[in-house]
Amino acid sequence: MTETTTRTAPAVLVLEDGTRYEGRAYGALGRTLGEAVFATGMTGYQETLTDPSYAGQIVLMTAPHIGNTGMNDEDMESAQIWVAGFVVRDPSRVVSNFRSQRSLDDDLADAGIVGISGIDTRAVTRRIRDAGAMRAGIFSGEEAGLTAGEQLDLVLGGAEMSGQNLSGEVSTGERYSLPATGEKVGTVAVLDLGVKTSTLNFLAERGFDVEVLPQTVTIEEVRALEPDALFFSNGPGDPSASDRHVELLRESLRDGRPYFGICFGNQLLGRALGFGTYKLPFGHRGINQPVLDKATGRVEITAHNHGFAVDAPIDRVSESSEGFGRVEVSHVDLNDDVVEGLNCLDIPAFSVQYHPESAAGPHDANYLFDRFRELVIASKENRD
């Protein structure tokens, strides 16, 4: 089927509450199911599409024009597109950028990503904000010919994000290494729960030999590597469904190994310290979220992609119920007071919920990689 024919084929987005939005097919034709969420970034759609944290989600872009700058190999955050589906209002009819190698349409079609265009994305966003993130489906081609009842039944038969452990779907199958590109500090073991390429590059630039490990790794295998630090990456799914990773982290913290976690890694640190986690109504996704650094009073504009959060008090220092000493909430989202960072005062460990490595920007929080480097150096000096 030609691109012109695809873009004129009917498609429909169906939410689990029965709300329907009719538009045109975009990308591949067929059916896809997932959790409907919205992302507020005006740029960075390629980084969003290739972020493993979006596995299992139908992503709606609130910016009206998507695809203007095409796609390239340099800005990929992983080896593939991970979103379950893609929703846009006005896809660009032409690609205009000197770095572009192909169109977004072509990449979506080649990857088998079913999308929809030509709908009022503002209306869908408001629906999700009012009712919360929910299961959804996109139906195009022959699937668009199903009755409304049949389509809704398929949506309601899909899996909810709560309770899902998706790290096995996005993690590397085998260990691999990246050498330090900056002045060498030591070795960091990275648990790949859906890690992004930019994260690994930033760690290497800070002087770390990076050992990327599959999510099936054991604490014995981590200890055998004798890394100077441990890092947990971002990733999709419900942190309450990752008990094994929480226990691995607890054992590593008891070993005294410095730790830094991002996004999913923040939620797992929270659980390892004894806090709970919960699902947000519609999550934080985009590259324009204001976060307060409580230590400095500075407001950072940050990139987010999370539907779950840590349940910890933001107004006082807490005591870890798991025996790791005092813990403070280091960062808070100014929109809704959600915990955006944890800092351990008695052990060398900290984490943030947002993305300081965001390749599409902003880069206000990139200093956190320097903080991790300094933490590891200080820890090694104390051991010596």
Tab-separated table of N, CA, C and O in Angstrom, residues 14 21 49 62 67 88 106 108 110 124 156 173 175 181 184 190 196 201 251 290 292 300 310 363 370 383:
chain	number	residue	atom	x	y	z
A	14	VAL	N	-9.683	3.970	20.223
A	14	VAL	CA	-10.753	3.594	21.153
A	14	VAL	C	-10.171	3.515	22.564
A	14	VAL	O	-9.199	2.782	22.803
A	21	TYR	N	-12.296	8.129	18.722
A	21	TYR	CA	-11.803	9.256	17.935
A	21	TYR	C	-11.450	8.725	16.548
A	21	TYR	O	-10.540	7.896	16.408
A	49	LEU	N	10.070	7.780	20.729
A	49	LEU	CA	9.707	6.523	20.084
A	49	LEU	C	10.680	5.397	20.406
A	49	LEU	O	10.285	4.233	20.517
A	62	THR	N	1.215	15.805	22.164
A	62	THR	CA	0.350	16.971	22.279
A	62	THR	C	0.741	18.069	21.298
A	62	THR	O	-0.098	18.896	20.936
A	67	GLY	N	6.995	14.939	12.860
A	67	GLY	CA	7.635	14.335	11.699
A	67	GLY	C	8.386	15.309	10.827
A	67	GLY	O	8.983	14.909	9.823
A	88	VAL	N	-0.932	11.238	16.500
A	88	VAL	CA	-0.543	12.614	16.185
A	88	VAL	C	-1.719	13.339	15.540
A	88	VAL	O	-2.643	12.716	15.010
A	106	ASP	N	7.927	6.217	7.237
A	106	ASP	CA	8.594	4.993	6.788
A	106	ASP	C	9.077	4.158	7.961
A	106	ASP	O	8.947	2.928	7.966
A	108	LEU	N	7.919	4.110	11.060
A	108	LEU	CA	6.775	3.523	11.755
A	108	LEU	C	6.247	2.313	10.994
A	108	LEU	O	5.974	1.255	11.579
A	110	ASP	N	7.862	0.443	8.733
A	110	ASP	CA	8.858	-0.635	8.720
A	110	ASP	C	8.901	-1.382	10.052
A	110	ASP	O	9.163	-2.590	10.082
A	124	VAL	N	-8.264	14.423	23.279
A	124	VAL	CA	-7.832	13.150	23.871
A	124	VAL	C	-7.020	13.411	25.137
A	124	VAL	O	-7.179	12.732	26.155
A	156	LEU	N	-10.721	-3.845	26.153
A	156	LEU	CA	-10.954	-4.278	27.535
A	156	LEU	C	-10.278	-5.606	27.838
A	156	LEU	O	-10.030	-5.934	29.004
A	173	GLY	N	19.982	-9.108	26.237
A	173	GLY	CA	20.032	-10.536	26.528
A	173	GLY	C	21.389	-10.982	27.037
A	173	GLY	O	21.507	-12.001	27.713
A	175	ARG	N	25.469	-9.565	28.502
A	175	ARG	CA	26.322	-8.496	29.022
A	175	ARG	C	27.183	-7.922	27.897
A	175	ARG	O	27.662	-8.656	27.027
A	181	THR	N	35.452	7.116	28.264
A	181	THR	CA	35.981	8.083	27.304
A	181	THR	C	36.535	9.313	28.004
A	181	THR	O	37.216	10.125	27.382
A	184	LYS	N	39.566	8.197	33.677
A	184	LYS	CA	38.962	7.007	34.281
A	184	LYS	C	38.802	7.136	35.791
A	184	LYS	O	39.716	7.540	36.510
A	190	VAL	N	25.797	-1.501	35.181
A	190	VAL	CA	24.504	-0.919	34.814
A	190	VAL	C	23.488	-2.040	34.642
A	190	VAL	O	23.658	-2.895	33.761
A	196	LYS	N	18.843	3.776	28.070
A	196	LYS	CA	18.959	4.560	26.848
A	196	LYS	C	20.437	4.757	26.494
A	196	LYS	O	21.306	4.816	27.374
A	201	ASN	N	26.442	6.721	27.359
A	201	ASN	CA	27.452	7.657	26.867
A	201	ASN	C	27.864	8.650	27.942
A	201	ASN	O	29.050	8.960	28.094
A	251	GLU	N	20.933	-5.895	48.602
A	251	GLU	CA	22.184	-6.601	48.876
A	251	GLU	C	23.387	-5.756	48.464
A	251	GLU	O	24.408	-5.724	49.163
A	290	PRO	N	8.720	21.232	35.551
A	290	PRO	CA	9.505	21.968	36.541
A	290	PRO	C	9.716	21.156	37.817
A	290	PRO	O	8.770	20.661	38.419
A	292	LEU	N	11.883	21.106	41.606
A	292	LEU	CA	12.635	21.861	42.600
A	292	LEU	C	13.723	20.998	43.205
A	292	LEU	O	13.444	19.911	43.726
A	300	GLU	N	14.632	23.297	38.070
A	300	GLU	CA	15.151	22.732	36.830
A	300	GLU	C	13.982	22.378	35.913
A	300	GLU	O	12.960	21.884	36.364
A	310	VAL	N	7.259	7.284	43.869
A	310	VAL	CA	7.608	6.823	45.212
A	310	VAL	C	6.740	7.538	46.234
A	310	VAL	O	6.524	8.760	46.152
A	363	HIS	N	18.822	20.090	29.413
A	363	HIS	CA	19.997	19.498	30.046
A	363	HIS	C	20.297	20.133	31.404
A	363	HIS	O	21.423	20.073	31.888
A	370	ASP	N	27.885	14.173	37.137
A	370	ASP	CA	29.083	14.635	37.835
A	370	ASP	C	28.992	14.307	39.319
A	370	ASP	O	29.988	13.935	39.950
A	383	ARG	N	37.348	4.111	51.413
A	383	ARG	CA	37.738	2.708	51.565
A	383	ARG	C	39.259	2.570	51.706
A	383	ARG	O	39.736	1.690	52.421
